[in-house]
mmCIF file of C-alpha atoms in Angstrom:
data_model
loop_
_atom_site.group_PDB
_atom_site.id
_atom_site.type_symbol
_atom_site.label_atom_id
_atom_site.label_comp_id
_atom_site.label_asym_id
_atom_site.label_seq_id
_atom_site.Cartn_x
_atom_site.Cartn_y
_atom_site.Cartn_z
ATOM 1 C CA MET V 1 18.564 -6.953 -59.362
ATOM 2 C CA ARG V 2 17.631 -5.999 -55.832
ATOM 3 C CA LEU V 3 18.416 -8.083 -52.756
ATOM 4 C CA ILE V 4 15.301 -8.623 -50.647
ATOM 5 C CA LYS V 5 16.632 -10.957 -47.993
ATOM 6 C CA ALA V 6 19.729 -13.042 -47.277
ATOM 7 C CA VAL V 7 19.930 -16.108 -45.059
ATOM 8 C CA HIS V 8 23.125 -17.754 -43.878
ATOM 9 C CA ILE V 9 23.529 -21.044 -42.053
ATOM 10 C CA GLU V 10 27.034 -21.938 -40.933
ATOM 11 C CA HIS V 11 28.796 -23.101 -37.789
ATOM 12 C CA SER V 12 25.409 -24.158 -36.383
ATOM 13 C CA SER V 13 24.094 -20.609 -36.521
ATOM 14 C CA LEU V 14 21.235 -19.137 -38.495
ATOM 15 C CA LEU V 15 21.552 -15.550 -39.645
ATOM 16 C CA VAL V 16 18.941 -13.472 -41.400
ATOM 17 C CA ASP V 17 20.201 -10.311 -43.089
ATOM 18 C CA GLY V 18 23.371 -10.559 -41.053
ATOM 19 C CA LYS V 19 21.625 -10.879 -37.687
ATOM 20 C CA GLN V 20 21.927 -14.132 -35.775
ATOM 21 C CA VAL V 21 18.450 -15.434 -34.966
ATOM 22 C CA TYR V 22 19.266 -18.955 -33.785
ATOM 23 C CA THR V 23 22.317 -20.953 -32.776
ATOM 24 C CA HIS V 24 23.112 -24.294 -31.157
ATOM 25 C CA THR V 25 26.288 -25.652 -29.641
ATOM 26 C CA ASP V 26 25.657 -29.125 -31.054
ATOM 27 C CA ASN V 27 25.907 -29.413 -34.826
ATOM 28 C CA THR V 28 23.705 -32.535 -34.976
ATOM 29 C CA ALA V 29 20.935 -30.951 -32.929
ATOM 30 C CA PHE V 30 21.102 -27.666 -34.824
ATOM 31 C CA LEU V 31 18.862 -28.658 -37.746
ATOM 32 C CA LYS V 32 16.062 -29.948 -35.532
ATOM 33 C CA GLY V 33 16.460 -26.998 -33.180
ATOM 34 C CA ALA V 34 16.228 -24.518 -36.040
ATOM 35 C CA TYR V 35 13.122 -26.334 -37.361
ATOM 36 C CA THR V 36 11.466 -25.941 -33.965
ATOM 37 C CA PHE V 37 12.612 -22.332 -33.641
ATOM 38 C CA LEU V 38 11.093 -21.457 -37.026
ATOM 39 C CA GLU V 39 7.805 -23.226 -36.075
ATOM 40 C CA MET V 40 7.823 -24.911 -39.464
ATOM 41 C CA ASN V 41 5.237 -27.660 -38.842
ATOM 42 C CA TYR V 42 6.446 -29.470 -41.966
ATOM 43 C CA ILE V 43 6.690 -33.159 -41.078
ATOM 44 C CA LYS V 44 8.384 -34.031 -44.369
ATOM 45 C CA PHE V 45 11.446 -32.183 -43.065
ATOM 46 C CA PHE V 46 12.436 -35.167 -40.929
ATOM 47 C CA LYS V 47 12.555 -37.478 -43.930
ATOM 48 C CA MET V 48 15.047 -35.258 -45.792
ATOM 49 C CA ASP V 49 18.799 -35.592 -46.011
ATOM 50 C CA ALA V 50 21.025 -32.846 -44.598
ATOM 51 C CA PRO V 51 21.388 -30.645 -47.720
ATOM 52 C CA CYS V 52 17.620 -30.685 -48.243
ATOM 53 C CA LYS V 53 17.070 -29.774 -44.590
ATOM 54 C CA LEU V 54 19.515 -26.871 -44.936
ATOM 55 C CA ALA V 55 17.852 -25.670 -48.145
ATOM 56 C CA THR V 56 14.378 -25.977 -46.637
ATOM 57 C CA LEU V 57 15.329 -24.147 -43.437
ATOM 58 C CA ALA V 58 17.011 -21.324 -45.323
ATOM 59 C CA SER V 59 14.168 -20.934 -47.820
ATOM 60 C CA THR V 60 11.646 -20.884 -44.971
ATOM 61 C CA CYS V 61 13.513 -17.919 -43.509
ATOM 62 C CA LEU V 62 13.315 -16.162 -46.879
ATOM 63 C CA ASP V 63 9.547 -16.547 -46.723
ATOM 64 C CA GLN V 64 9.011 -15.454 -43.122
ATOM 65 C CA ASN V 65 8.218 -11.889 -42.027
ATOM 66 C CA THR V 66 7.830 -10.687 -45.605
ATOM 67 C CA PRO V 67 4.027 -10.342 -45.894
ATOM 68 C CA ASP V 68 4.266 -8.124 -48.972
ATOM 69 C CA ILE V 69 6.299 -10.636 -50.961
ATOM 70 C CA ASP V 70 4.888 -13.774 -52.499
ATOM 71 C CA PHE V 71 7.484 -15.710 -54.460
ATOM 72 C CA SER V 72 5.322 -18.744 -55.192
ATOM 73 C CA GLY V 73 4.329 -19.698 -58.724
ATOM 74 C CA ASP V 74 5.955 -19.212 -62.107
ATOM 75 C CA LYS V 75 7.363 -15.740 -61.455
ATOM 76 C CA THR V 76 10.274 -17.217 -59.468
ATOM 77 C CA ALA V 77 13.378 -19.132 -60.549
ATOM 78 C CA VAL V 78 15.693 -21.111 -58.260
ATOM 79 C CA LEU V 79 19.440 -21.313 -58.870
ATOM 80 C CA LEU V 80 21.551 -23.273 -56.414
ATOM 81 C CA ALA V 81 25.167 -24.389 -56.298
ATOM 82 C CA THR V 82 26.890 -27.058 -54.233
ATOM 83 C CA LYS V 83 30.217 -28.796 -53.907
ATOM 84 C CA SER V 84 29.312 -32.013 -52.103
ATOM 85 C CA GLY V 85 25.835 -32.430 -53.545
ATOM 86 C CA CYS V 86 24.209 -35.498 -52.074
ATOM 87 C CA ILE V 87 27.426 -37.383 -51.283
ATOM 88 C CA GLU V 88 26.273 -38.358 -47.776
ATOM 89 C CA SER V 89 23.078 -39.958 -49.130
ATOM 90 C CA ASP V 90 25.114 -41.599 -51.911
ATOM 91 C CA ILE V 91 27.413 -43.240 -49.354
ATOM 92 C CA LYS V 92 24.492 -44.268 -47.144
ATOM 93 C CA HIS V 93 22.751 -45.804 -50.155
ATOM 94 C CA VAL V 94 25.834 -47.756 -51.273
ATOM 95 C CA GLU V 95 26.357 -49.039 -47.722
ATOM 96 C CA SER V 96 22.786 -50.363 -47.671
ATOM 97 C CA TYR V 97 23.454 -52.863 -50.476
ATOM 98 C CA ARG V 98 27.170 -53.589 -50.059
ATOM 99 C CA ASP V 99 26.441 -56.854 -48.231
ATOM 100 C CA PRO V 100 24.740 -59.282 -50.679
ATOM 101 C CA ASP V 101 23.151 -61.145 -47.751
ATOM 102 C CA GLN V 102 21.640 -57.924 -46.415
ATOM 103 C CA PHE V 103 20.527 -56.383 -49.693
ATOM 104 C CA PHE V 104 17.890 -53.920 -48.523
ATOM 105 C CA PRO V 105 18.449 -50.527 -50.148
ATOM 106 C CA SER V 106 16.168 -47.921 -48.627
ATOM 107 C CA PRO V 107 13.804 -46.143 -51.062
ATOM 108 C CA ALA V 108 13.691 -43.169 -48.689
ATOM 109 C CA VAL V 109 17.484 -42.803 -48.910
ATOM 110 C CA PHE V 110 17.580 -43.459 -52.646
ATOM 111 C CA VAL V 111 15.274 -40.550 -53.466
ATOM 112 C CA TYR V 112 17.876 -38.165 -52.029
ATOM 113 C CA THR V 113 20.718 -39.460 -54.201
ATOM 114 C CA LEU V 114 20.439 -36.534 -56.607
ATOM 115 C CA PRO V 115 22.022 -33.158 -55.787
ATOM 116 C CA ASN V 116 19.170 -31.188 -57.315
ATOM 117 C CA ILE V 117 16.562 -32.679 -54.964
ATOM 118 C CA MET V 118 17.208 -29.753 -52.627
ATOM 119 C CA VAL V 119 15.997 -27.424 -55.383
ATOM 120 C CA GLY V 120 12.902 -29.590 -55.696
ATOM 121 C CA GLU V 121 12.253 -29.453 -51.965
ATOM 122 C CA ILE V 122 12.391 -25.642 -52.037
ATOM 123 C CA CYS V 123 10.000 -25.568 -55.012
ATOM 124 C CA ILE V 124 7.569 -27.987 -53.358
ATOM 125 C CA LYS V 125 7.506 -26.138 -50.039
ATOM 126 C CA HIS V 126 7.049 -22.694 -51.577
ATOM 127 C CA LYS V 127 4.993 -23.821 -54.600
ATOM 128 C CA ILE V 128 7.542 -22.371 -57.011
ATOM 129 C CA THR V 129 6.978 -23.465 -60.609
ATOM 130 C CA GLY V 130 9.571 -21.388 -62.458
ATOM 131 C CA GLU V 131 12.729 -22.892 -63.877
ATOM 132 C CA SER V 132 15.470 -24.194 -61.645
ATOM 133 C CA ALA V 133 19.034 -25.449 -61.788
ATOM 134 C CA CYS V 134 21.629 -26.898 -59.461
ATOM 135 C CA TYR V 135 25.300 -26.403 -60.317
ATOM 136 C CA MET V 136 28.212 -28.402 -58.975
ATOM 137 C CA MET V 137 31.285 -26.283 -58.248
ATOM 138 C CA GLU V 138 34.351 -26.383 -56.034
ATOM 139 C CA ASN V 139 33.601 -23.084 -54.303
ATOM 140 C CA TYR V 140 30.629 -20.758 -54.375
ATOM 141 C CA ASP V 141 31.094 -18.590 -57.431
ATOM 142 C CA LEU V 142 28.756 -15.767 -56.502
ATOM 143 C CA SER V 143 29.787 -13.747 -59.536
ATOM 144 C CA MET V 144 28.761 -16.523 -61.934
ATOM 145 C CA MET V 145 25.527 -17.266 -60.096
ATOM 146 C CA THR V 146 24.588 -13.588 -59.982
ATOM 147 C CA SER V 147 25.310 -13.332 -63.675
ATOM 148 C CA LEU V 148 22.985 -16.293 -64.356
ATOM 149 C CA ALA V 149 20.226 -14.667 -62.308
ATOM 150 C CA ASN V 150 20.675 -11.341 -64.078
ATOM 151 C CA ASP V 151 20.477 -13.149 -67.396
ATOM 152 C CA LEU V 152 17.232 -14.833 -66.364
ATOM 153 C CA PHE V 153 15.749 -11.491 -65.307
ATOM 154 C CA ALA V 154 16.822 -9.944 -68.624
ATOM 155 C CA ARG V 155 15.626 -12.737 -70.922
ATOM 156 C CA GLU V 156 12.666 -14.251 -69.077
ATOM 157 C CA LYS V 157 9.660 -12.842 -67.278
ATOM 158 C CA TYR V 158 10.799 -13.661 -63.776
ATOM 159 C CA ARG V 159 10.201 -11.290 -60.910
ATOM 160 C CA TYR V 160 12.083 -13.200 -58.198
ATOM 161 C CA CYS V 161 15.065 -15.512 -57.992
ATOM 162 C CA VAL V 162 16.132 -17.688 -55.071
ATOM 163 C CA LEU V 163 19.876 -17.851 -55.410
ATOM 164 C CA GLY V 164 22.440 -19.600 -53.292
ATOM 165 C CA TRP V 165 24.861 -22.228 -52.107
ATOM 166 C CA VAL V 166 24.005 -25.274 -50.017
ATOM 167 C CA ASP V 167 26.603 -27.777 -48.952
ATOM 168 C CA SER V 168 26.781 -30.606 -46.462
ATOM 169 C CA SER V 169 29.677 -32.993 -45.924
ATOM 170 C CA LYS V 170 31.748 -34.448 -43.110
ATOM 171 C CA ASP V 171 33.610 -31.129 -43.086
ATOM 172 C CA GLY V 172 30.540 -29.112 -42.188
ATOM 173 C CA GLN V 173 27.190 -27.736 -43.221
ATOM 174 C CA GLU V 174 26.381 -24.404 -44.738
ATOM 175 C CA ALA V 175 23.679 -22.655 -46.688
ATOM 176 C CA HIS V 176 23.695 -19.164 -48.152
ATOM 177 C CA LEU V 177 20.389 -18.334 -49.741
ATOM 178 C CA ALA V 178 19.152 -15.005 -50.999
ATOM 179 C CA LEU V 179 15.934 -13.770 -52.517
ATOM 180 C CA TYR V 180 16.393 -11.265 -55.324
ATOM 181 C CA GLU V 181 13.832 -9.199 -57.150
ATOM 182 C CA LYS V 182 14.109 -7.878 -60.677
ATOM 183 C CA GLU V 183 14.822 -4.177 -60.657
ATOM 184 C CA ILE V 184 12.064 -2.262 -62.392
ATOM 185 C CA GLU V 185 13.536 0.424 -64.639
ATOM 186 C CA MET G 1 -0.733 -60.302 -31.666
ATOM 187 C CA GLU G 2 -0.780 -57.162 -29.469
ATOM 188 C CA GLU G 3 2.966 -57.485 -28.974
ATOM 189 C CA LEU G 4 3.465 -57.688 -32.749
ATOM 190 C CA LYS G 5 1.312 -54.588 -33.288
ATOM 191 C CA GLY G 6 3.367 -52.641 -30.764
ATOM 192 C CA LYS G 7 6.595 -53.770 -32.439
ATOM 193 C CA LEU G 8 5.263 -52.760 -35.861
ATOM 194 C CA LYS G 9 4.402 -49.296 -34.607
ATOM 195 C CA GLU G 10 7.903 -48.822 -33.211
ATOM 196 C CA GLU G 11 9.483 -50.034 -36.443
ATOM 197 C CA ILE G 12 7.293 -47.764 -38.572
ATOM 198 C CA ILE G 13 8.057 -44.713 -36.444
ATOM 199 C CA GLU G 14 11.780 -45.387 -36.688
ATOM 200 C CA ILE G 15 11.978 -46.325 -40.369
ATOM 201 C CA LEU G 16 9.648 -43.584 -41.617
ATOM 202 C CA ASN G 17 11.177 -40.909 -39.345
ATOM 203 C CA LEU G 18 7.813 -39.993 -37.811
ATOM 204 C CA GLU G 19 9.337 -37.344 -35.593
ATOM 205 C CA GLY G 20 7.616 -36.657 -32.302
ATOM 206 C CA MET G 21 5.274 -39.633 -32.641
ATOM 207 C CA SER G 22 5.016 -42.524 -30.179
ATOM 208 C CA PRO G 23 3.383 -45.974 -30.620
ATOM 209 C CA GLU G 24 0.402 -44.776 -28.553
ATOM 210 C CA ASP G 25 -0.303 -42.143 -31.213
ATOM 211 C CA ILE G 26 -1.044 -44.790 -33.850
ATOM 212 C CA GLY G 27 -4.343 -46.650 -33.472
ATOM 213 C CA ASN G 28 -4.454 -50.313 -34.446
ATOM 214 C CA ASP G 29 -7.268 -49.649 -36.921
ATOM 215 C CA GLN G 30 -6.092 -46.186 -37.988
ATOM 216 C CA THR G 31 -5.656 -45.717 -41.758
ATOM 217 C CA LEU G 32 -1.902 -45.618 -42.332
ATOM 218 C CA PHE G 33 -2.121 -43.596 -45.532
ATOM 219 C CA GLY G 34 -4.673 -41.126 -44.216
ATOM 220 C CA PRO G 35 -4.055 -37.469 -43.376
ATOM 221 C CA GLU G 36 -2.962 -38.043 -39.763
ATOM 222 C CA LEU G 37 0.335 -39.794 -40.478
ATOM 223 C CA GLY G 38 1.055 -38.057 -43.782
ATOM 224 C CA LEU G 39 2.644 -41.115 -45.393
ATOM 225 C CA ASP G 40 3.488 -41.010 -49.104
ATOM 226 C CA SER G 41 4.435 -43.425 -51.894
ATOM 227 C CA ILE G 42 8.068 -43.593 -50.761
ATOM 228 C CA ASP G 43 6.850 -44.609 -47.305
ATOM 229 C CA ALA G 44 4.847 -47.409 -48.951
ATOM 230 C CA LEU G 45 8.064 -48.679 -50.528
ATOM 231 C CA GLU G 46 9.775 -48.514 -47.138
ATOM 232 C CA LEU G 47 6.983 -50.614 -45.633
ATOM 233 C CA ILE G 48 7.503 -53.222 -48.356
ATOM 234 C CA VAL G 49 11.213 -53.323 -47.477
ATOM 235 C CA LEU G 50 10.325 -53.553 -43.773
ATOM 236 C CA LEU G 51 8.148 -56.632 -44.356
ATOM 237 C CA GLU G 52 10.866 -58.324 -46.362
ATOM 238 C CA LYS G 53 13.810 -57.356 -44.169
ATOM 239 C CA ASN G 54 12.286 -57.896 -40.734
ATOM 240 C CA TYR G 55 9.718 -60.611 -41.447
ATOM 241 C CA GLY G 56 10.949 -62.311 -44.628
ATOM 242 C CA LEU G 57 7.646 -61.612 -46.384
ATOM 243 C CA LYS G 58 7.112 -60.437 -49.949
ATOM 244 C CA LEU G 59 3.942 -58.960 -51.369
ATOM 245 C CA LYS G 60 2.581 -60.557 -54.518
ATOM 246 C CA SER G 61 0.911 -57.494 -56.044
ATOM 247 C CA ALA G 62 0.135 -53.808 -55.602
ATOM 248 C CA GLU G 63 -3.460 -54.753 -54.827
ATOM 249 C CA GLN G 64 -2.308 -56.949 -51.970
ATOM 250 C CA GLY G 65 -0.212 -54.016 -50.707
ATOM 251 C CA LYS G 66 -3.312 -51.830 -50.513
ATOM 252 C CA GLU G 67 -4.983 -54.406 -48.274
ATOM 253 C CA VAL G 68 -1.940 -55.197 -46.122
ATOM 254 C CA PHE G 69 -0.961 -51.561 -45.511
ATOM 255 C CA LYS G 70 -4.442 -50.387 -44.566
ATOM 256 C CA SER G 71 -3.647 -50.369 -40.866
ATOM 257 C CA ILE G 72 -1.514 -51.872 -38.127
ATOM 258 C CA ASP G 73 -4.264 -54.499 -37.688
ATOM 259 C CA SER G 74 -4.049 -55.604 -41.330
ATOM 260 C CA MET G 75 -0.241 -55.639 -41.315
ATOM 261 C CA ALA G 76 -0.152 -57.774 -38.166
ATOM 262 C CA GLN G 77 -2.776 -60.158 -39.580
ATOM 263 C CA PHE G 78 -0.733 -60.561 -42.767
ATOM 264 C CA ILE G 79 2.449 -61.293 -40.819
ATOM 265 C CA GLU G 80 0.701 -63.779 -38.507
ATOM 266 C CA ALA G 81 -0.943 -65.566 -41.430
ATOM 267 C CA ASN G 82 2.277 -65.918 -43.405
ATOM 268 C CA LYS G 83 4.989 -66.507 -40.837
#
């Protein structure tokens, strides 16, 4: 398979194909700053939890400045991996109903208490209807993920695959997303 | 009543994360679930929680919700009538 574009978000910096395009000194302000920088105009972004914001930002970069490539529809699969999943939303949700006298769990928080929601957010934003999966793993096993993508290209009629790692926890935030194309023999 | 409407707008902006929006941007008679605010079904659930948590009010049916959540005007009228 052929790499079309790679996006990395770590240490409050956004890199596209290895080149830093945006950075912020404040980790909390980074996500909003990157949203503004990318001129996303996607109001749903502000309702998302951190991993979904990371996934949406990174996937937006995959889609920008590539006029010849359209990875919407059923020709694209999405394979993501994460360690922390949605742990921050899980904790926030539990905190919202811990006190029986203040039992008001938030529906908007609850919807993000599934790790694979970030895959869904990517699919919604880019209108991707191919198959998708989200794997939980201790560290990003690029070899395994690449093997899965290669297998999909070999067995199914996919042309593109969004492949990557998205993780957000108290220890930091990072996203490594890449768009691959099936190599035509 | 005007004070209540202003408070509702602030609460909605905060709870629904309506980034970049101020109370002045929401008209009292503006349709809440129209294209301008972009609210969805999850936001409707949040508004139900808001009524219960902040005003101690519960809706009796989905039909009532449609009426109450039409606008800031209708929400304020519901709160005033049931407080």
